Amino acid sequence: MIGIALQAPDPGIQGTITRSFSAVIDQITPEVPHASFVTDLAVIMIIGAVVTLAFFKIRQPLILGYLFAGMLIGPLSPLWSGLLPVGAPPDGGPGILSDVSALNLFADIGIILLLFVIGIEFPYARIKSIGKTAIGIGTLGVFATMGATLLVATSFGVGQTDALFIAAALSISSTAIIAKLLEDAGLIRKNLSILVLGVLIVEDIIAVMLITSLQSVVLAGSISVEAVAVVLVVAAGLIVGTFTIGKRVIPPLIDRMAATEHREILLLGVLGVCFGYALLANIAGLSVAIGAFLAGVLVAESRSSEVSKLLSSPIKDMFVAIFFVSVGALMDVSQIQGHVILAAALIATCVLVKLGANLAGCMLGRRGRRTSVRAAFALGPPRGEFSIVIAKSGVDIGALSAFVFPLVGVVSVVTAFMSPFLFKAGDRLAGGADGQAPRGPGA
């Protein structure tokens, strides 16, 4: 999912380090064949635990701790940056990680579980209340940001195709990062979260249409209206089917499993619904995050929703941690040497324009000053999973210059670091919400 190009390891130095590390593992567990996956998972969990504890002690957001932990084990860590020369992307993993494909797989699982657990907090009635407003805010935010970013990229001399993909990638906010920020701040059940997550679902659908449109422009020279229409019809069909057929089938099924009073049965049933719906969305050509969120909404309609959430939350926490560590581990600014000023201009543009457009959309939707300000500051900064996917779609068809993919990756990671601080700034600027004082960063 986040396949940012990385520095190639020196076969001499890196190979010696890797062989020594493997030898230590083999000596500790001689009866178990050494598996790089187990080693990578151990490194991620141990370093992640130590670093996030340190960030908790200094009252900083845990997301920053995850990202920093990833950077410690990635190619730009002080432990590795002096050892790894710049070169072609390796087949292995970044820094001391040896299997980046497994890391990305678990990161995808983290996104699915995060959106599923978030969805459990939102029964259908709450989702329905913000439908039209979310569509307006999401559409305005995406296309205003895309237009401004396209203008900036072309003013720096970036080619038209490169600029289009960059603009599309940087117009979509990160569902995973924003959902995690809302969860950590204890705002999931607030009206703010209903609005923000509704906007994110709209953005994910637009992102799928952008991928289809951009690829058709590059390959066929024109936008395929039929392809865009198919995406809209499929998305509408999935959502309508969820709240008609799915609402009648899934909640009673979950309640029957809960009636057995065996937590294992309920957990497997809940996870089956989660990943089954994610698979269904993926088959339909939509985001797995959309499917997972809708699955959570269906579970929320059952009488066993709270127990389901308690059972699945610990599993979610582990995989979400891996997702954010992977983002930090794959940060490689060396790939955009010569484009630093462009990257800075794109970061400023995509954050400020997205923030302003979302604020305008919220105000036009009469969401109140406090909710509008906080929603805008939550949605404004982070770029993430879909930004990478859009850029990767351009790479797959051979349409992009070499610098575009790592440029989008670095902008995504930098804006992820900015997100907790801007989220806190929006909280303070709005003067708190729901009669509560603003929360600190470590909340």
Short mmCIF file of C-alpha atoms in Angstrom, two decimals:
data_model
loop_
_atom_site.label_atom_id
_atom_site.label_comp_id
_atom_site.label_asym_id
_atom_site.label_seq_id
_atom_site.Cartn_x
_atom_site.Cartn_y
_atom_site.Cartn_z
CA MET A 1 0.00 0.00 0.00
CA ILE A 2 2.76 2.44 0.85
CA GLY A 3 5.50 1.35 -1.49
CA ILE A 4 7.68 4.47 -1.43
CA ALA A 5 10.99 3.97 -3.22
CA LEU A 6 13.79 3.41 -0.75
CA GLN A 7 17.55 3.49 -0.71
CA ALA A 8 19.32 0.33 -1.75
CA PRO A 9 21.36 -1.48 0.88
CA ASP A 10 25.09 -1.93 0.48
CA PRO A 11 25.45 -5.70 -0.04
CA GLY A 12 28.64 -5.65 2.02
CA ILE A 13 27.75 -3.60 5.10
CA GLN A 14 24.00 -4.21 5.11
CA GLY A 15 24.53 -7.90 4.34
CA THR A 16 26.96 -8.27 7.23
CA ILE A 17 24.54 -6.56 9.62
CA THR A 18 21.61 -8.68 8.46
CA ARG A 19 23.56 -11.94 8.66
CA SER A 20 24.79 -11.08 12.15
CA PHE A 21 21.28 -10.19 13.31
CA SER A 22 19.92 -13.43 11.85
CA ALA A 23 22.68 -15.44 13.50
CA VAL A 24 21.76 -13.99 16.91
CA ILE A 25 18.11 -14.95 16.39
CA ASP A 26 19.08 -18.44 15.29
CA GLN A 27 21.25 -18.90 18.38
CA ILE A 28 18.43 -17.81 20.68
CA THR A 29 15.88 -20.08 19.02
CA PRO A 30 17.86 -22.89 17.32
CA GLU A 31 14.81 -25.13 17.07
CA VAL A 32 12.86 -22.54 15.01
CA PRO A 33 14.04 -21.65 11.49
CA HIS A 34 14.77 -17.93 11.30
CA ALA A 35 11.95 -16.02 9.62
CA SER A 36 12.48 -12.40 8.57
CA PHE A 37 8.82 -11.70 9.29
CA VAL A 38 9.19 -12.65 12.96
CA THR A 39 12.33 -10.53 13.24
CA ASP A 40 10.64 -7.52 11.61
CA LEU A 41 7.59 -7.83 13.85
CA ALA A 42 9.77 -8.07 16.96
CA VAL A 43 11.76 -4.97 15.96
CA ILE A 44 8.58 -2.99 15.23
CA MET A 45 6.87 -3.92 18.49
CA ILE A 46 9.88 -3.43 20.77
CA ILE A 47 11.01 -0.10 19.31
CA GLY A 48 7.41 1.06 18.92
CA ALA A 49 6.63 0.32 22.57
CA VAL A 50 9.71 2.14 23.89
CA VAL A 51 9.29 5.21 21.68
CA THR A 52 5.53 5.63 22.21
CA LEU A 53 6.02 5.32 25.97
CA ALA A 54 8.58 8.12 25.77
CA PHE A 55 6.18 10.29 23.75
CA PHE A 56 3.40 9.58 26.25
CA LYS A 57 5.67 10.68 29.11
CA ILE A 58 6.42 14.00 27.38
CA ARG A 59 2.70 14.44 26.59
CA GLN A 60 2.97 14.24 22.82
CA PRO A 61 0.46 12.51 20.48
CA LEU A 62 1.07 8.77 20.14
CA ILE A 63 0.81 9.06 16.35
CA LEU A 64 4.04 11.04 16.38
CA GLY A 65 5.61 8.32 18.49
CA TYR A 66 4.64 5.67 15.93
CA LEU A 67 6.01 7.76 13.05
CA PHE A 68 9.25 8.47 14.91
CA ALA A 69 9.65 4.79 15.76
CA GLY A 70 9.30 4.01 12.06
CA MET A 71 11.96 6.53 11.16
CA LEU A 72 14.33 4.92 13.67
CA ILE A 73 14.16 1.61 11.84
CA GLY A 74 13.92 3.11 8.35
CA PRO A 75 16.70 4.14 5.94
CA LEU A 76 17.00 7.71 7.28
CA SER A 77 17.61 6.66 10.86
CA PRO A 78 20.86 7.93 12.39
CA LEU A 79 21.66 4.23 12.80
CA TRP A 80 21.48 3.57 9.05
CA SER A 81 21.67 6.75 6.97
CA GLY A 82 25.46 6.75 7.01
CA LEU A 83 25.62 3.11 5.96
CA LEU A 84 23.12 2.94 3.10
CA PRO A 85 24.06 4.64 -0.17
CA VAL A 86 21.48 5.97 -2.59
CA GLY A 87 20.49 3.55 -5.33
CA ALA A 88 17.66 1.60 -6.84
CA PRO A 89 14.81 0.38 -4.66
CA PRO A 90 15.73 -2.88 -2.92
CA ASP A 91 13.77 -6.08 -3.02
CA GLY A 92 13.95 -6.34 0.74
CA GLY A 93 12.91 -3.79 3.30
CA PRO A 94 14.00 -0.43 4.65
CA GLY A 95 16.75 -0.07 7.23
CA ILE A 96 16.82 -3.08 9.52
CA LEU A 97 13.47 -4.37 8.23
CA SER A 98 13.84 -7.17 5.73
CA ASP A 99 10.32 -7.74 4.36
CA VAL A 100 8.50 -4.53 3.52
CA SER A 101 5.70 -6.40 1.71
CA ALA A 102 4.64 -8.05 4.97
CA LEU A 103 4.79 -4.66 6.70
CA ASN A 104 2.48 -3.14 4.08
CA LEU A 105 0.09 -6.09 4.38
CA PHE A 106 -0.29 -5.58 8.12
CA ALA A 107 -0.64 -1.84 7.55
CA ASP A 108 -3.63 -2.54 5.29
CA ILE A 109 -5.15 -4.73 8.01
CA GLY A 110 -4.66 -1.86 10.45
CA ILE A 111 -6.65 0.55 8.28
CA ILE A 112 -9.47 -1.97 7.86
CA LEU A 113 -9.75 -2.66 11.60
CA LEU A 114 -9.47 1.03 12.54
CA LEU A 115 -12.33 2.07 10.26
CA PHE A 116 -14.40 -0.93 11.35
CA VAL A 117 -14.14 -0.08 15.05
CA ILE A 118 -14.84 3.59 14.27
CA GLY A 119 -17.92 2.52 12.30
CA ILE A 120 -19.33 0.70 15.34
CA GLU A 121 -19.75 4.12 16.96
CA PHE A 122 -22.09 5.30 14.20
CA PRO A 123 -25.56 3.74 13.82
CA TYR A 124 -27.37 4.45 10.57
CA ALA A 125 -29.49 7.28 12.01
CA ARG A 126 -26.38 9.31 12.87
CA ILE A 127 -24.84 8.75 9.42
CA LYS A 128 -28.04 9.81 7.66
CA SER A 129 -28.10 13.15 9.48
CA ILE A 130 -24.97 14.48 7.73
CA GLY A 131 -25.28 12.92 4.25
CA LYS A 132 -25.88 15.99 2.06
CA THR A 133 -23.56 18.22 4.06
CA ALA A 134 -20.71 15.70 3.84
CA ILE A 135 -21.09 15.43 0.07
CA GLY A 136 -20.89 19.22 -0.32
CA ILE A 137 -17.88 19.65 2.00
CA GLY A 138 -15.99 16.70 0.55
CA THR A 139 -16.51 17.74 -3.06
CA LEU A 140 -15.56 21.38 -2.43
CA GLY A 141 -12.48 20.45 -0.40
CA VAL A 142 -11.12 17.95 -2.93
CA PHE A 143 -11.57 19.99 -6.10
CA ALA A 144 -10.49 23.33 -4.60
CA THR A 145 -7.31 21.70 -3.31
CA MET A 146 -6.74 19.89 -6.59
CA GLY A 147 -7.04 23.10 -8.60
CA ALA A 148 -4.70 25.10 -6.36
CA THR A 149 -2.11 22.30 -6.18
CA LEU A 150 -2.21 21.85 -9.96
CA LEU A 151 -1.53 25.57 -10.40
CA VAL A 152 1.44 25.47 -8.02
CA ALA A 153 2.95 22.35 -9.60
CA THR A 154 2.74 23.72 -13.15
CA SER A 155 4.20 27.06 -12.02
CA PHE A 156 7.31 25.12 -10.93
CA GLY A 157 7.64 23.66 -14.42
CA VAL A 158 6.21 20.24 -13.62
CA GLY A 159 4.80 18.46 -16.70
CA GLN A 160 1.04 18.35 -17.20
CA THR A 161 0.61 14.63 -16.49
CA ASP A 162 2.89 14.72 -13.44
CA ALA A 163 1.07 17.81 -12.14
CA LEU A 164 -2.35 16.18 -12.58
CA PHE A 165 -1.39 13.11 -10.58
CA ILE A 166 0.32 15.20 -7.88
CA ALA A 167 -2.74 17.45 -7.57
CA ALA A 168 -5.12 14.49 -7.34
CA ALA A 169 -2.93 12.67 -4.80
CA LEU A 170 -2.59 15.68 -2.52
CA SER A 171 -6.30 16.56 -2.57
CA ILE A 172 -7.40 13.47 -0.58
CA SER A 173 -7.12 13.49 3.23
CA SER A 174 -5.93 10.45 5.15
CA THR A 175 -8.83 8.50 6.63
CA ALA A 176 -6.58 6.44 8.91
CA ILE A 177 -4.71 9.37 10.44
CA ILE A 178 -7.79 11.53 11.01
CA ALA A 179 -9.79 8.65 12.49
CA LYS A 180 -6.93 7.88 14.86
CA LEU A 181 -6.68 11.53 15.93
CA LEU A 182 -10.40 11.65 16.69
CA GLU A 183 -10.21 8.38 18.60
CA ASP A 184 -7.22 9.46 20.70
CA ALA A 185 -8.92 12.77 21.51
CA GLY A 186 -12.03 10.96 22.76
CA LEU A 187 -14.24 12.63 20.16
CA ILE A 188 -15.60 9.61 18.31
CA ARG A 189 -19.15 9.96 19.62
CA LYS A 190 -19.29 13.70 19.06
CA ASN A 191 -21.05 15.42 16.16
CA LEU A 192 -17.64 16.52 14.89
CA SER A 193 -16.61 12.93 14.17
CA ILE A 194 -19.85 12.09 12.38
CA LEU A 195 -19.29 15.02 10.03
CA VAL A 196 -15.57 14.39 9.48
CA LEU A 197 -15.93 10.67 8.80
CA GLY A 198 -18.82 11.35 6.43
CA VAL A 199 -16.60 13.75 4.48
CA LEU A 200 -13.79 11.18 4.40
CA ILE A 201 -16.09 8.54 2.88
CA VAL A 202 -17.08 11.04 0.17
CA GLU A 203 -13.40 11.80 -0.48
CA ASP A 204 -12.56 8.09 -0.78
CA ILE A 205 -15.26 7.67 -3.44
CA ILE A 206 -13.97 10.74 -5.30
CA ALA A 207 -10.43 9.31 -5.09
CA VAL A 208 -11.54 6.13 -6.85
CA MET A 209 -13.15 8.24 -9.60
CA LEU A 210 -9.97 10.32 -9.93
CA ILE A 211 -7.84 7.20 -10.40
CA THR A 212 -10.17 5.94 -13.11
CA SER A 213 -10.33 9.34 -14.82
CA LEU A 214 -6.59 10.04 -14.76
CA GLN A 215 -5.68 6.62 -16.09
CA SER A 216 -8.20 6.97 -18.92
CA VAL A 217 -6.82 10.44 -19.78
CA VAL A 218 -3.26 9.07 -20.00
CA LEU A 219 -4.12 5.86 -21.86
CA ALA A 220 -7.00 7.02 -24.07
CA GLY A 221 -6.49 10.77 -24.16
CA SER A 222 -9.93 11.56 -22.72
CA ILE A 223 -11.97 11.06 -19.57
CA SER A 224 -14.13 7.94 -19.60
CA VAL A 225 -17.55 9.16 -18.52
CA GLU A 226 -18.77 5.56 -18.47
CA ALA A 227 -16.04 4.51 -16.03
CA VAL A 228 -16.81 7.39 -13.66
CA ALA A 229 -20.52 6.61 -13.86
CA VAL A 230 -19.83 2.97 -13.02
CA VAL A 231 -17.90 3.99 -9.89
CA LEU A 232 -20.81 6.19 -8.75
CA VAL A 233 -23.38 3.48 -9.40
CA VAL A 234 -21.33 0.81 -7.63
CA ALA A 235 -20.72 3.07 -4.60
CA ALA A 236 -24.41 3.99 -4.40
CA GLY A 237 -25.38 0.33 -4.76
CA LEU A 238 -23.06 -0.76 -1.96
CA ILE A 239 -24.30 1.96 0.40
CA VAL A 240 -27.98 1.42 -0.39
CA GLY A 241 -27.57 -2.36 -0.13
CA THR A 242 -25.87 -1.94 3.23
CA PHE A 243 -28.74 0.05 4.73
CA THR A 244 -31.49 -2.14 3.26
CA ILE A 245 -30.49 -5.80 2.91
CA GLY A 246 -27.42 -5.67 5.13
CA LYS A 247 -29.27 -3.92 7.94
CA ARG A 248 -31.80 -6.75 8.07
CA VAL A 249 -29.28 -9.60 7.91
CA ILE A 250 -26.07 -8.64 9.75
CA PRO A 251 -27.31 -7.20 13.11
CA PRO A 252 -29.53 -10.24 13.92
CA LEU A 253 -26.67 -12.55 12.93
CA ILE A 254 -24.30 -10.76 15.31
CA ASP A 255 -26.87 -10.97 18.12
CA ARG A 256 -27.29 -14.72 17.58
CA MET A 257 -23.54 -15.22 17.87
CA ALA A 258 -23.49 -13.12 21.04
CA ALA A 259 -26.32 -15.25 22.47
CA THR A 260 -23.96 -18.27 22.51
CA GLU A 261 -22.00 -16.44 25.25
CA HIS A 262 -18.73 -17.61 23.67
CA ARG A 263 -16.54 -14.60 23.00
CA GLU A 264 -14.46 -16.52 20.44
CA ILE A 265 -17.53 -17.14 18.29
CA LEU A 266 -18.61 -13.51 18.49
CA LEU A 267 -15.11 -12.24 17.71
CA LEU A 268 -14.76 -14.47 14.65
CA GLY A 269 -18.22 -13.47 13.45
CA VAL A 270 -17.50 -9.77 13.87
CA LEU A 271 -14.13 -10.00 12.11
CA GLY A 272 -15.77 -12.05 9.36
CA VAL A 273 -18.26 -9.25 8.75
CA CYS A 274 -15.44 -6.68 8.83
CA PHE A 275 -13.12 -8.36 6.33
CA GLY A 276 -15.99 -9.73 4.26
CA TYR A 277 -17.34 -6.24 3.68
CA ALA A 278 -13.83 -4.90 3.00
CA LEU A 279 -13.43 -7.65 0.39
CA LEU A 280 -16.81 -6.81 -1.12
CA ALA A 281 -15.84 -3.14 -1.46
CA ASN A 282 -12.49 -4.12 -2.96
CA ILE A 283 -14.14 -6.41 -5.52
CA ALA A 284 -16.48 -3.55 -6.42
CA GLY A 285 -13.44 -1.36 -7.10
CA LEU A 286 -13.88 0.82 -4.01
CA SER A 287 -11.71 1.43 -0.97
CA VAL A 288 -11.45 -1.34 1.63
CA ALA A 289 -11.79 1.46 4.20
CA ILE A 290 -15.30 2.21 2.90
CA GLY A 291 -16.28 -1.44 3.22
CA ALA A 292 -14.85 -1.74 6.72
CA PHE A 293 -16.61 1.41 7.91
CA LEU A 294 -19.96 0.23 6.52
CA ALA A 295 -19.44 -3.13 8.24
CA GLY A 296 -18.93 -1.30 11.52
CA VAL A 297 -22.13 0.69 10.97
CA LEU A 298 -24.04 -2.58 10.52
CA VAL A 299 -22.58 -4.03 13.72
CA ALA A 300 -23.58 -0.80 15.47
CA GLU A 301 -27.22 -1.66 14.68
CA SER A 302 -26.97 -4.85 16.77
CA ARG A 303 -27.61 -5.10 20.51
CA SER A 304 -24.10 -6.52 20.94
CA SER A 305 -22.22 -3.58 19.42
CA GLU A 306 -20.39 -2.58 22.61
CA VAL A 307 -19.14 -6.12 23.28
CA SER A 308 -18.08 -6.43 19.63
CA LYS A 309 -16.09 -3.23 19.92
CA LEU A 310 -14.36 -4.33 23.12
CA LEU A 311 -13.35 -7.66 21.57
CA SER A 312 -11.96 -6.23 18.34
CA SER A 313 -10.26 -3.09 19.72
CA PRO A 314 -7.04 -4.76 21.03
CA ILE A 315 -6.44 -6.42 17.67
CA LYS A 316 -7.10 -3.10 15.96
CA ASP A 317 -4.61 -1.28 18.18
CA MET A 318 -1.76 -3.64 17.23
CA PHE A 319 -2.28 -3.40 13.48
CA VAL A 320 -2.90 0.35 13.52
CA ALA A 321 0.43 0.79 15.29
CA ILE A 322 2.13 -1.16 12.49
CA PHE A 323 0.45 1.09 9.91
CA PHE A 324 1.85 4.29 11.39
CA VAL A 325 5.28 2.75 12.00
CA SER A 326 5.38 1.71 8.35
CA VAL A 327 4.63 5.28 7.22
CA GLY A 328 7.57 6.58 9.25
CA ALA A 329 9.87 3.76 8.11
CA LEU A 330 9.24 4.53 4.44
CA MET A 331 10.11 8.21 4.62
CA ASP A 332 13.02 8.93 2.27
CA VAL A 333 13.56 12.61 1.47
CA SER A 334 16.77 11.79 -0.39
CA GLN A 335 14.61 10.76 -3.35
CA ILE A 336 13.43 14.34 -3.93
CA GLN A 337 16.76 16.16 -3.95
CA GLY A 338 16.30 19.15 -6.23
CA HIS A 339 12.57 19.34 -5.47
CA VAL A 340 12.66 20.50 -1.85
CA ILE A 341 11.18 23.95 -2.59
CA LEU A 342 8.44 22.34 -4.69
CA ALA A 343 7.65 19.94 -1.83
CA ALA A 344 7.42 22.82 0.66
CA ALA A 345 5.16 24.81 -1.67
CA LEU A 346 2.90 21.79 -2.22
CA ILE A 347 2.65 21.12 1.52
CA ALA A 348 1.67 24.72 2.26
CA THR A 349 -0.82 24.83 -0.60
CA CYS A 350 -2.58 21.53 -0.05
CA VAL A 351 -2.92 22.09 3.71
CA LEU A 352 -4.05 25.72 3.63
CA VAL A 353 -6.43 25.40 0.69
CA LYS A 354 -7.98 22.19 2.02
CA LEU A 355 -8.43 23.80 5.42
CA GLY A 356 -10.02 26.92 3.93
CA ALA A 357 -12.30 25.02 1.54
CA ASN A 358 -13.53 22.67 4.26
CA LEU A 359 -14.14 25.59 6.60
CA ALA A 360 -16.19 27.33 3.90
CA GLY A 361 -18.13 24.14 3.19
CA CYS A 362 -18.93 23.61 6.86
CA MET A 363 -20.08 27.20 7.29
CA LEU A 364 -22.24 26.98 4.17
CA GLY A 365 -23.71 23.78 5.60
CA ARG A 366 -24.57 25.68 8.81
CA ARG A 367 -22.56 23.41 11.09
CA GLY A 368 -21.73 26.14 13.60
CA ARG A 369 -18.44 27.94 14.16
CA ARG A 370 -16.90 25.49 16.62
CA THR A 371 -17.68 22.36 14.64
CA SER A 372 -16.67 24.04 11.36
CA VAL A 373 -13.29 25.18 12.67
CA ARG A 374 -12.44 21.86 14.27
CA ALA A 375 -13.57 19.84 11.26
CA ALA A 376 -11.53 22.04 8.90
CA PHE A 377 -8.37 21.72 11.00
CA ALA A 378 -8.86 17.95 11.29
CA LEU A 379 -9.37 17.45 7.54
CA GLY A 380 -6.80 19.98 6.35
CA PRO A 381 -3.33 18.52 6.99
CA PRO A 382 -2.91 14.77 6.58
CA ARG A 383 -2.35 13.04 3.28
CA GLY A 384 -1.84 9.29 3.41
CA GLU A 385 -3.01 6.00 2.02
CA PHE A 386 -5.01 7.22 -0.99
CA SER A 387 -2.34 9.77 -1.91
CA ILE A 388 0.11 6.91 -2.28
CA VAL A 389 -2.40 4.78 -4.18
CA ILE A 390 -3.13 7.56 -6.71
CA ALA A 391 0.58 8.19 -7.32
CA LYS A 392 1.22 4.46 -7.60
CA SER A 393 -1.55 4.15 -10.22
CA GLY A 394 0.38 6.62 -12.38
CA VAL A 395 3.62 4.71 -11.89
CA ASP A 396 1.94 1.42 -12.86
CA ILE A 397 0.98 2.74 -16.29
CA GLY A 398 4.38 4.39 -16.84
CA ALA A 399 2.96 7.92 -16.90
CA LEU A 400 5.00 9.65 -14.17
CA SER A 401 8.52 11.01 -13.77
CA ALA A 402 10.78 9.29 -11.24
CA PHE A 403 10.52 12.04 -8.62
CA VAL A 404 6.69 12.12 -8.37
CA PHE A 405 6.12 8.98 -6.31
CA PRO A 406 8.69 9.74 -3.56
CA LEU A 407 7.57 13.40 -3.61
CA VAL A 408 3.98 12.41 -2.82
CA GLY A 409 5.24 9.97 -0.18
CA VAL A 410 7.33 12.59 1.60
CA VAL A 411 4.52 15.17 1.51
CA SER A 412 2.20 12.54 2.99
CA VAL A 413 4.55 11.78 5.88
CA VAL A 414 5.35 15.44 6.62
CA THR A 415 1.64 16.35 6.71
CA ALA A 416 1.06 13.35 8.97
CA PHE A 417 3.56 14.84 11.44
CA MET A 418 1.79 18.21 11.20
CA SER A 419 -1.68 16.78 11.83
CA PRO A 420 -1.71 16.44 15.65
CA PHE A 421 -0.43 19.99 16.10
CA LEU A 422 -2.94 21.54 13.70
CA PHE A 423 -5.70 19.42 15.22
CA LYS A 424 -4.79 20.87 18.62
CA ALA A 425 -4.61 24.40 17.14
CA GLY A 426 -8.11 24.01 15.72
CA ASP A 427 -9.33 22.81 19.10
CA ARG A 428 -7.94 25.91 20.79
CA LEU A 429 -9.13 28.28 18.08
CA ALA A 430 -12.65 26.89 18.34
CA GLY A 431 -12.54 27.35 22.11
CA GLY A 432 -13.39 23.70 22.81
CA ALA A 433 -16.60 21.95 21.88
CA ASP A 434 -19.69 20.60 23.55
CA GLY A 435 -18.94 22.71 26.58
CA GLN A 436 -15.56 21.07 27.17
CA ALA A 437 -12.16 22.67 27.44
CA PRO A 438 -9.69 21.88 24.67
CA ARG A 439 -7.70 18.69 25.14
CA GLY A 440 -3.91 18.53 25.32
CA PRO A 441 -1.83 16.75 22.70
CA GLY A 442 -1.39 13.72 24.81
CA ALA A 443 -5.11 13.21 25.29
#
